[in-house]
Short mmCIF file of C-alpha atoms (C1' of nucleotides) in Angstrom, two decimals:
data_model
loop_
_atom_site.label_atom_id
_atom_site.label_comp_id
_atom_site.label_asym_id
_atom_site.label_seq_id
_atom_site.Cartn_x
_atom_site.Cartn_y
_atom_site.Cartn_z
CA UNK A 1 -107.29 26.58 101.49
CA UNK A 2 -105.82 26.66 98.04
CA UNK A 3 -104.71 23.41 96.46
CA UNK A 4 -102.12 23.64 93.73
CA UNK A 5 -101.44 20.42 91.94
CA UNK A 6 -97.90 19.48 91.02
CA UNK A 7 -97.40 17.89 87.64
CA UNK A 8 -96.70 14.21 87.07
CA UNK A 9 -94.49 12.43 87.83
CA UNK A 10 -93.56 14.59 90.81
CA UNK A 11 -96.97 14.35 92.45
CA UNK A 12 -95.83 10.94 93.68
CA UNK A 13 -93.01 12.38 95.77
CA UNK A 14 -93.22 13.11 99.52
CA UNK A 15 -94.32 16.66 100.30
CA UNK A 16 -91.02 17.45 101.97
CA UNK A 17 -89.23 16.98 98.66
CA UNK A 18 -90.96 19.87 96.95
CA UNK A 19 -91.03 23.60 97.68
CA UNK A 20 -93.16 26.23 96.02
CA UNK A 21 -91.53 29.26 94.39
CA UNK A 22 -92.73 32.45 92.80
CA UNK A 23 -90.56 35.00 91.06
CA UNK A 24 -90.57 38.11 88.90
CA UNK A 25 -89.22 38.64 85.43
CA UNK A 26 -85.44 38.67 85.46
CA UNK A 27 -85.10 36.67 88.67
CA UNK A 28 -82.52 33.94 88.58
CA UNK A 29 -83.71 30.51 89.77
CA UNK A 30 -80.25 29.02 89.70
CA UNK A 31 -76.91 29.93 88.24
CA UNK A 32 -74.35 28.04 86.22
CA UNK A 33 -71.75 26.39 88.45
CA UNK A 34 -74.05 26.47 91.49
CA UNK A 35 -74.58 23.11 93.24
CA UNK A 36 -77.20 21.19 91.26
CA UNK A 37 -79.51 20.00 94.01
CA UNK A 38 -82.99 20.48 92.53
CA UNK A 39 -84.96 20.70 89.33
CA UNK A 40 -87.84 22.99 88.56
CA UNK A 41 -91.40 22.29 87.47
CA UNK A 42 -93.24 25.32 86.10
CA UNK A 43 -96.86 26.15 86.87
CA UNK A 44 -97.09 29.59 85.29
CA UNK A 45 -94.89 32.00 83.41
CA UNK A 46 -91.90 31.46 81.19
CA UNK A 47 -88.44 30.35 82.29
CA UNK A 48 -85.40 30.16 80.07
CA UNK A 49 -82.01 28.54 80.33
CA UNK A 50 -79.21 30.77 79.10
CA UNK A 51 -75.50 30.35 78.89
CA UNK A 52 -72.63 32.57 77.91
CA UNK A 53 -70.86 31.55 74.74
CA UNK A 54 -67.06 31.78 74.71
CA UNK A 55 -67.43 35.15 72.99
CA UNK A 56 -69.69 36.40 75.79
CA UNK A 57 -73.03 36.23 73.97
CA UNK A 58 -76.10 35.13 75.87
CA UNK A 59 -77.48 32.04 74.16
CA UNK A 60 -80.87 30.57 74.93
CA UNK A 61 -80.76 26.82 75.55
CA UNK A 62 -84.43 26.25 76.14
CA UNK A 63 -87.59 28.03 77.05
CA UNK A 64 -90.21 26.34 79.13
CA UNK A 65 -93.70 27.20 80.28
CA UNK A 66 -96.51 25.74 82.37
CA UNK A 67 -96.27 21.96 82.71
CA UNK A 68 -92.64 21.73 81.72
CA UNK A 69 -89.52 21.12 83.77
CA UNK A 70 -85.99 22.48 83.68
CA UNK A 71 -82.76 21.24 85.15
CA UNK A 72 -83.27 17.47 84.80
CA UNK A 73 -79.57 17.11 84.14
CA UNK A 74 -79.02 18.13 87.76
CA UNK A 75 -79.93 14.59 88.77
CA UNK A 76 -76.48 13.25 87.93
CA UNK A 77 -74.18 16.21 87.70
CA UNK A 78 -73.05 18.21 90.69
CA UNK A 79 -73.17 21.65 89.06
CA UNK A 80 -75.66 23.39 86.80
CA UNK A 81 -74.39 24.18 83.33
CA UNK A 82 -76.53 27.22 82.66
CA UNK A 83 -78.44 30.05 84.30
CA UNK A 84 -82.16 29.62 84.78
CA UNK A 85 -83.86 32.99 84.40
CA UNK A 86 -87.50 34.04 84.55
CA UNK A 87 -88.67 35.77 81.39
CA UNK A 88 -91.92 36.78 83.04
CA UNK A 89 -93.42 36.53 86.50
CA UNK A 90 -93.51 32.80 87.16
CA UNK A 91 -94.39 30.19 89.75
CA UNK A 92 -93.89 26.49 90.28
CA UNK A 93 -91.96 23.96 92.33
CA UNK A 94 -88.41 23.24 93.27
CA UNK A 95 -87.95 19.49 93.57
CA UNK A 96 -85.08 17.98 95.49
CA UNK A 97 -82.84 15.89 93.27
CA UNK A 98 -82.05 13.59 96.18
CA UNK A 99 -85.72 12.73 96.60
CA UNK A 100 -86.01 11.91 92.93
CA UNK A 101 -83.01 9.64 93.05
CA UNK A 102 -84.46 7.88 96.07
CA UNK A 103 -87.88 7.44 94.48
CA UNK A 104 -86.33 6.01 91.32
CA UNK A 105 -85.12 2.96 93.23
CA UNK A 106 -88.11 2.53 95.54
CA UNK A 107 -91.13 3.47 93.44
CA UNK A 108 -91.56 1.59 90.13
CA UNK A 109 -94.41 3.81 88.94
CA UNK A 110 -92.32 6.89 89.52
CA UNK A 111 -89.41 5.40 87.58
CA UNK A 112 -91.67 4.67 84.63
CA UNK A 113 -93.13 8.15 84.62
CA UNK A 114 -89.71 9.74 84.97
CA UNK A 115 -88.33 7.81 82.02
CA UNK A 116 -91.31 8.85 79.94
CA UNK A 117 -90.80 12.50 80.81
CA UNK A 118 -87.12 12.37 79.90
CA UNK A 119 -87.71 10.43 76.69
CA UNK A 120 -90.06 13.17 75.56
CA UNK A 121 -87.51 15.81 76.42
CA UNK A 122 -84.86 14.03 74.33
CA UNK A 123 -87.23 13.88 71.41
CA UNK A 124 -88.04 17.56 71.70
CA UNK A 125 -84.42 18.64 71.83
CA UNK A 126 -83.47 16.47 68.87
CA UNK A 127 -86.30 17.96 66.90
CA UNK A 128 -85.11 21.44 67.78
CA UNK A 129 -81.62 20.61 66.53
CA UNK A 130 -82.99 19.34 63.24
CA UNK A 131 -85.14 22.43 62.81
CA UNK A 132 -82.17 24.69 63.47
CA UNK A 133 -80.23 22.96 60.71
CA UNK A 134 -82.81 24.09 58.13
CA UNK A 135 -81.11 26.82 56.09
CA UNK A 136 -84.04 28.84 54.78
CA UNK A 137 -85.57 31.20 57.33
CA UNK A 138 -89.11 30.62 56.09
CA UNK A 139 -88.79 26.84 56.12
CA UNK A 140 -87.21 26.91 59.56
CA UNK A 141 -89.92 29.13 61.01
CA UNK A 142 -92.64 26.98 59.46
CA UNK A 143 -91.16 23.78 60.86
CA UNK A 144 -90.81 25.30 64.31
CA UNK A 145 -94.38 26.64 64.30
CA UNK A 146 -95.68 23.20 63.37
CA UNK A 147 -93.57 21.45 65.96
CA UNK A 148 -93.84 23.76 68.94
CA UNK A 149 -96.12 26.64 68.06
CA UNK A 150 -95.01 30.10 69.13
CA UNK A 151 -94.82 29.97 72.93
CA UNK A 152 -93.80 33.56 73.74
CA UNK A 153 -92.82 36.75 72.04
CA UNK A 154 -91.66 36.83 68.46
CA UNK A 155 -88.22 37.93 69.60
CA UNK A 156 -87.84 34.98 71.97
CA UNK A 157 -89.12 32.65 69.27
CA UNK A 158 -86.54 34.01 66.83
CA UNK A 159 -83.80 33.56 69.43
CA UNK A 160 -84.74 29.94 70.01
CA UNK A 161 -84.38 29.28 66.27
CA UNK A 162 -81.05 31.05 65.86
CA UNK A 163 -82.63 33.79 63.77
CA UNK A 164 -82.61 37.56 64.16
CA UNK A 165 -85.92 39.13 65.14
CA UNK A 166 -86.10 40.88 61.77
CA UNK A 167 -85.48 37.75 59.71
CA UNK A 168 -88.10 35.92 61.76
CA UNK A 169 -90.65 38.70 61.31
CA UNK A 170 -90.05 38.78 57.56
CA UNK A 171 -90.30 34.99 57.33
CA UNK A 172 -93.62 35.09 59.19
CA UNK A 173 -94.92 37.75 56.79
CA UNK A 174 -93.83 35.68 53.79
CA UNK A 175 -95.46 32.54 55.16
CA UNK A 176 -98.71 34.42 55.72
CA UNK A 177 -98.54 35.70 52.12
CA UNK A 178 -98.09 32.15 50.90
CA UNK A 179 -100.98 30.93 53.02
CA UNK A 180 -98.88 28.54 55.12
CA UNK A 181 -99.53 30.19 58.47
CA UNK A 182 -102.05 32.61 59.90
CA UNK A 183 -101.55 35.80 61.81
CA UNK A 184 -103.41 35.90 65.12
CA UNK A 185 -102.35 39.43 65.93
CA UNK A 186 -99.32 41.64 66.08
CA UNK A 187 -96.34 39.32 66.57
CA UNK A 188 -98.50 36.24 67.10
CA UNK A 189 -98.67 33.54 64.45
CA UNK A 190 -99.81 29.95 64.12
CA UNK A 191 -99.45 27.17 61.55
CA UNK A 192 -102.60 26.65 59.50
CA UNK A 193 -104.85 23.97 60.93
CA UNK A 194 -103.29 23.79 64.36
CA UNK A 195 -104.63 24.55 67.78
CA UNK B 1 -65.97 -16.24 69.43
CA UNK B 2 -66.58 -12.57 69.07
CA UNK B 3 -67.96 -10.63 72.01
CA UNK B 4 -69.74 -7.39 71.23
CA UNK B 5 -70.62 -5.40 74.29
CA UNK B 6 -73.97 -3.70 74.48
CA UNK B 7 -73.94 -0.23 75.95
CA UNK B 8 -75.21 0.65 79.41
CA UNK B 9 -77.87 0.51 80.69
CA UNK B 10 -79.02 -2.28 78.39
CA UNK B 11 -76.25 -4.66 79.39
CA UNK B 12 -78.34 -5.36 82.49
CA UNK B 13 -81.22 -6.82 80.49
CA UNK B 14 -81.72 -10.55 79.85
CA UNK B 15 -80.06 -11.76 76.66
CA UNK B 16 -83.41 -12.71 75.16
CA UNK B 17 -84.47 -9.07 75.20
CA UNK B 18 -81.81 -7.89 72.76
CA UNK B 19 -81.06 -8.86 69.18
CA UNK B 20 -78.17 -7.73 67.04
CA UNK B 21 -78.82 -6.04 63.68
CA UNK B 22 -76.67 -4.88 60.79
CA UNK B 23 -77.97 -3.00 57.79
CA UNK B 24 -76.94 -1.08 54.68
CA UNK B 25 -77.57 2.53 53.75
CA UNK B 26 -81.24 3.03 52.89
CA UNK B 27 -82.50 0.06 54.87
CA UNK B 28 -85.59 0.72 56.96
CA UNK B 29 -85.37 -0.33 60.61
CA UNK B 30 -89.00 0.36 61.34
CA UNK B 31 -91.87 2.19 59.67
CA UNK B 32 -94.44 4.69 60.84
CA UNK B 33 -97.64 2.99 62.04
CA UNK B 34 -95.83 -0.29 62.65
CA UNK B 35 -96.25 -1.76 66.15
CA UNK B 36 -93.77 0.00 68.42
CA UNK B 37 -92.24 -2.96 70.20
CA UNK B 38 -88.52 -2.15 70.39
CA UNK B 39 -86.02 0.63 70.53
CA UNK B 40 -82.66 0.73 68.82
CA UNK B 41 -79.19 1.27 70.27
CA UNK B 42 -76.60 2.20 67.65
CA UNK B 43 -73.07 0.82 67.64
CA UNK B 44 -71.90 2.15 64.29
CA UNK B 45 -73.28 4.18 61.41
CA UNK B 46 -75.97 6.83 61.22
CA UNK B 47 -79.71 6.32 61.53
CA UNK B 48 -82.35 8.96 60.93
CA UNK B 49 -86.03 9.37 61.74
CA UNK B 50 -88.09 10.85 58.91
CA UNK B 51 -91.72 11.81 58.53
CA UNK B 52 -93.88 13.22 55.75
CA UNK B 53 -94.66 16.93 56.02
CA UNK B 54 -98.10 18.31 55.10
CA UNK B 55 -96.59 19.20 51.70
CA UNK B 56 -95.41 15.62 51.22
CA UNK B 57 -91.71 16.30 51.75
CA UNK B 58 -89.66 13.93 53.84
CA UNK B 59 -88.74 15.82 56.99
CA UNK B 60 -85.91 14.66 59.21
CA UNK B 61 -86.98 14.46 62.83
CA UNK B 62 -83.76 13.20 64.35
CA UNK B 63 -80.46 11.63 63.49
CA UNK B 64 -78.41 9.50 65.80
CA UNK B 65 -75.04 7.81 65.75
CA UNK B 66 -72.91 5.45 67.83
CA UNK B 67 -73.84 5.40 71.50
CA UNK B 68 -77.28 6.88 70.95
CA UNK B 69 -80.72 5.32 70.92
CA UNK B 70 -83.76 5.84 68.73
CA UNK B 71 -87.37 4.89 69.18
CA UNK B 72 -87.74 5.59 72.90
CA UNK B 73 -91.32 6.47 72.08
CA UNK B 74 -91.90 2.73 71.72
CA UNK B 75 -91.83 2.55 75.50
CA UNK B 76 -95.07 4.49 75.78
CA UNK B 77 -96.96 4.35 72.49
CA UNK B 78 -98.18 1.35 70.54
CA UNK B 79 -97.24 2.60 67.07
CA UNK B 80 -94.17 4.35 65.70
CA UNK B 81 -94.78 7.84 64.36
CA UNK B 82 -91.76 7.98 62.04
CA UNK B 83 -89.74 5.84 59.67
CA UNK B 84 -86.28 4.87 60.90
CA UNK B 85 -83.86 4.71 57.99
CA UNK B 86 -80.14 3.95 57.82
CA UNK B 87 -78.14 6.76 56.25
CA UNK B 88 -75.00 4.63 56.12
CA UNK B 89 -74.14 0.99 56.78
CA UNK B 90 -74.95 0.56 60.45
CA UNK B 91 -75.07 -1.96 63.25
CA UNK B 92 -76.42 -2.16 66.77
CA UNK B 93 -79.10 -3.76 68.88
CA UNK B 94 -82.86 -4.04 68.85
CA UNK B 95 -84.09 -3.99 72.43
CA UNK B 96 -87.55 -5.21 73.35
CA UNK B 97 -89.66 -2.42 74.83
CA UNK B 98 -91.50 -4.90 77.02
CA UNK B 99 -88.24 -5.99 78.64
CA UNK B 100 -87.29 -2.38 79.36
CA UNK B 101 -90.68 -1.63 80.91
CA UNK B 102 -90.38 -4.75 83.04
CA UNK B 103 -86.86 -3.93 84.17
CA UNK B 104 -87.85 -0.37 85.05
CA UNK B 105 -90.27 -1.62 87.70
CA UNK B 106 -88.29 -4.64 88.97
CA UNK B 107 -84.68 -3.50 88.82
CA UNK B 108 -83.86 -0.27 90.70
CA UNK B 109 -80.33 -0.17 89.32
CA UNK B 110 -81.63 -0.39 85.78
CA UNK B 111 -84.13 2.40 86.42
CA UNK B 112 -81.38 4.64 87.76
CA UNK B 113 -79.09 3.87 84.84
CA UNK B 114 -81.87 4.44 82.34
CA UNK B 115 -82.78 7.81 83.80
CA UNK B 116 -79.13 8.79 83.89
CA UNK B 117 -78.67 7.85 80.24
CA UNK B 118 -81.68 9.89 79.21
CA UNK B 119 -80.72 12.87 81.36
CA UNK B 120 -77.30 12.94 79.74
CA UNK B 121 -78.86 12.83 76.30
CA UNK B 122 -81.03 15.79 77.22
CA UNK B 123 -77.96 17.71 78.27
CA UNK B 124 -76.05 16.77 75.12
CA UNK B 125 -78.87 17.78 72.83
CA UNK B 126 -79.28 21.08 74.61
CA UNK B 127 -75.59 21.73 74.17
CA UNK B 128 -75.93 20.98 70.47
CA UNK B 129 -78.79 23.46 70.22
CA UNK B 130 -76.71 26.08 71.95
CA UNK B 131 -73.79 25.56 69.60
CA UNK B 132 -76.02 25.67 66.54
CA UNK B 133 -77.35 29.05 67.56
CA UNK B 134 -73.86 30.58 67.32
CA UNK B 135 -73.88 32.77 64.24
CA UNK B 136 -70.23 32.87 63.19
CA UNK B 137 -68.99 29.73 61.44
CA UNK B 138 -65.58 29.87 63.11
CA UNK B 139 -67.03 30.34 66.58
CA UNK B 140 -69.54 27.57 66.01
CA UNK B 141 -66.92 25.11 64.80
CA UNK B 142 -64.64 26.00 67.70
CA UNK B 143 -67.39 25.47 70.25
CA UNK B 144 -68.35 22.13 68.71
CA UNK B 145 -64.75 20.92 68.61
CA UNK B 146 -64.33 21.81 72.27
CA UNK B 147 -67.61 20.17 73.27
CA UNK B 148 -67.63 17.01 71.18
CA UNK B 149 -64.42 16.84 69.18
CA UNK B 150 -64.68 15.79 65.56
CA UNK B 151 -66.14 12.29 65.61
CA UNK B 152 -66.20 11.40 61.90
CA UNK B 153 -65.57 12.96 58.55
CA UNK B 154 -65.43 16.70 58.09
CA UNK B 155 -68.54 16.56 55.94
CA UNK B 156 -70.56 14.74 58.60
CA UNK B 157 -69.25 17.16 61.22
CA UNK B 158 -70.34 20.12 59.09
CA UNK B 159 -73.79 18.58 58.66
CA UNK B 160 -74.22 18.14 62.39
CA UNK B 161 -73.52 21.85 62.87
CA UNK B 162 -75.83 23.08 60.14
CA UNK B 163 -72.88 24.27 58.04
CA UNK B 164 -71.87 23.46 54.49
CA UNK B 165 -68.77 21.35 54.06
CA UNK B 166 -66.97 24.26 52.42
CA UNK B 167 -67.79 26.75 55.18
CA UNK B 168 -66.67 24.21 57.77
CA UNK B 169 -63.40 23.55 55.98
CA UNK B 170 -62.70 27.27 55.69
CA UNK B 171 -63.56 27.84 59.34
CA UNK B 172 -61.16 25.06 60.33
CA UNK B 173 -58.41 26.63 58.23
CA UNK B 174 -59.04 30.03 59.80
CA UNK B 175 -59.00 28.61 63.33
CA UNK B 176 -55.70 26.88 62.61
CA UNK B 177 -54.30 30.19 61.32
CA UNK B 178 -55.41 31.89 64.53
CA UNK B 179 -53.88 29.14 66.64
CA UNK B 180 -57.18 28.05 68.22
CA UNK B 181 -57.17 24.49 66.89
CA UNK B 182 -54.63 22.11 65.45
CA UNK B 183 -54.71 20.09 62.28
CA UNK B 184 -54.07 16.39 62.82
CA UNK B 185 -54.22 15.54 59.16
CA UNK B 186 -56.31 16.06 56.04
CA UNK B 187 -59.82 16.78 57.26
CA UNK B 188 -59.02 15.97 60.88
CA UNK B 189 -58.84 18.73 63.48
CA UNK B 190 -58.82 19.11 67.25
CA UNK B 191 -59.16 21.95 69.73
CA UNK B 192 -55.85 23.00 71.24
CA UNK B 193 -55.12 21.24 74.50
CA UNK B 194 -57.67 18.45 74.21
CA UNK B 195 -57.32 14.70 73.84
"C1'" DC C 1 -47.77 0.15 41.00
"C1'" DG C 2 -51.75 2.63 38.75
"C1'" DG C 3 -56.55 3.76 38.49
"C1'" DC C 4 -60.65 5.48 40.58
"C1'" DG C 5 -64.05 7.24 43.70
"C1'" DA C 6 -64.60 9.74 47.98
"C1'" DT C 7 -63.22 13.40 50.61
"C1'" DC C 8 -61.12 17.71 51.38
"C1'" DA C 9 -59.38 22.44 50.04
"C1'" DT C 10 -60.00 26.65 47.82
"C1'" DG C 11 -61.40 30.23 44.45
"C1'" DA C 12 -65.48 32.91 42.40
"C1'" DT C 13 -70.01 34.28 42.59
"C1'" DC C 14 -74.53 34.95 44.55
"C1'" DA C 15 -78.36 34.58 47.67
"C1'" DG C 16 -80.10 35.62 51.81
"C1'" DA C 17 -79.70 36.63 56.57
"C1'" DA C 18 -77.58 40.06 59.82
"C1'" DT C 19 -77.34 44.54 60.83
"C1'" DC C 20 -78.56 49.33 60.94
"C1'" DA C 21 -82.19 52.63 60.89
"C1'" DT C 22 -86.82 54.09 61.40
"C1'" DG C 23 -91.60 54.18 62.13
"C1'" DA C 24 -95.85 51.74 63.82
"C1'" DT C 25 -98.32 49.50 67.31
"C1'" DC C 26 -99.17 47.69 71.64
"C1'" DG C 27 -99.49 47.51 76.76
"C1'" DC C 28 -99.06 49.64 80.90
"C1'" DA C 29 -99.26 53.18 84.20
"C1'" DA C 30 -99.51 57.95 85.79
"C1'" DT D 1 -106.66 60.23 78.61
"C1'" DT D 2 -101.75 60.86 77.71
"C1'" DG D 3 -97.08 59.42 77.75
"C1'" DC D 4 -93.53 56.10 77.43
"C1'" DG D 5 -91.00 51.88 76.87
"C1'" DA D 6 -91.17 47.39 74.71
"C1'" DT D 7 -92.17 44.94 70.77
"C1'" DC D 8 -92.98 44.40 66.02
"C1'" DA D 9 -92.68 45.65 60.97
"C1'" DT D 10 -90.12 47.06 57.20
"C1'" DG D 11 -86.71 49.50 54.21
"C1'" DA D 12 -81.58 49.95 53.00
"C1'" DT D 13 -77.14 48.19 53.24
"C1'" DT D 14 -73.47 45.02 54.50
"C1'" DC D 15 -71.45 40.79 54.92
"C1'" DT D 16 -71.28 36.00 55.80
"C1'" DG D 17 -72.06 31.58 54.30
"C1'" DA D 18 -74.25 28.72 50.40
"C1'" DT D 19 -73.44 27.33 46.08
"C1'" DC D 20 -70.92 26.35 41.94
"C1'" DA D 21 -66.62 24.95 40.00
"C1'" DT D 22 -62.19 22.97 40.13
"C1'" DG D 23 -58.14 20.79 41.65
"C1'" DA D 24 -55.58 18.18 45.35
"C1'" DT D 25 -55.12 14.37 48.29
"C1'" DC D 26 -56.30 10.19 50.31
"C1'" DG D 27 -57.78 5.28 50.66
"C1'" DC D 28 -58.78 1.31 48.45
"C1'" DC D 29 -58.46 -2.44 45.30
"C1'" DG D 30 -57.07 -4.79 41.18
#
DNA sequence: CGGCGATCATGATCAGAATCATGATCGCAA
DNA sequence: TTGCGATCATGATTCTGATCATGATCGCCG
């Protein structure tokens, strides 16, 4: 038998509240305007939230990988506000929003852990907003590398910063020249002195 | 007697857990490495979190205004990691972290309200990120006006979008010309068909 | 009322990012 | 191994927004 652990705080929920999923790149986990009845915890792969801007452009809201969750807002709204799409083959858990709401009022430990998870998410999103308000491409890329590292491809990284792939690539090259970051390989970079 | 309401969910806490504060621009609400024993709910003004970068520059981590909270990390860590500084005259409440932790495990309604508040903040910040990734100044301003309206001055609005004041003003003028938004007065605009 | 600082509007110029174009490199699969 | 599509790197050009400069308008207070 294979045991696959589900990440905190959802390991405290009854087994009936969670369902395993696996998917391929391009699969849609949920769509905007669909009933928001579950959130998603990722074990492997990369998922992204995308939304169409009024002009019809696809805009990335967030990208998440192993250990992260998407769709927390579904707990208190009745419809999703964005599409959740797999960027690569991925697996994880769908967690019933109703079970989470129930556990919040009956399980103090779960409530504490849930608040902690959400507080971290707020902090991360605020940080992303501040980074995106940095004008210079090099400074923005450096700040993002220090804060989050480079989770996926260079193109996806550029998207998440509101930069074109070319501007991001050039900024990386400049930062390497100035000794602020190191190049791990083609399209893979890391801030100096970080894991 | 003057009654000043404290925002949900903190209105459910005992009175001893909250303390009113007012401060001037530049005042420091808490410092990095100080004991993290409270979080801050803002009634008026703008507060920012700043940290020193490896180069020694002051880097803004987050900014928050009326209705938002700062310092949620105090719930789970024993020291602050950033300075909290007032960018303008501000007022609000200091809320004891210990009281929040206690209420989370003893008061199911409070736990629900707290999670709801945080989930909404996550959604709002994600929306901000989405809007900031819109390239065109006019499209970005239009999206922000539709999503949030224009809360304060034009300059502050421009800042929150990562635009210069001049670019924002020009974008507003262009949107008015194209009939997408209406001008309520000098420096005050609104998306067509919104309150 | 008149003065003054803050905010907004707008023109001119410039820097830098987007875009277009092209070649290099990688990963995967036949 | 070879071929091919995806990704990355980089040059050339365009164009948008930042910046600088200036004037207009507003709110406030004496």
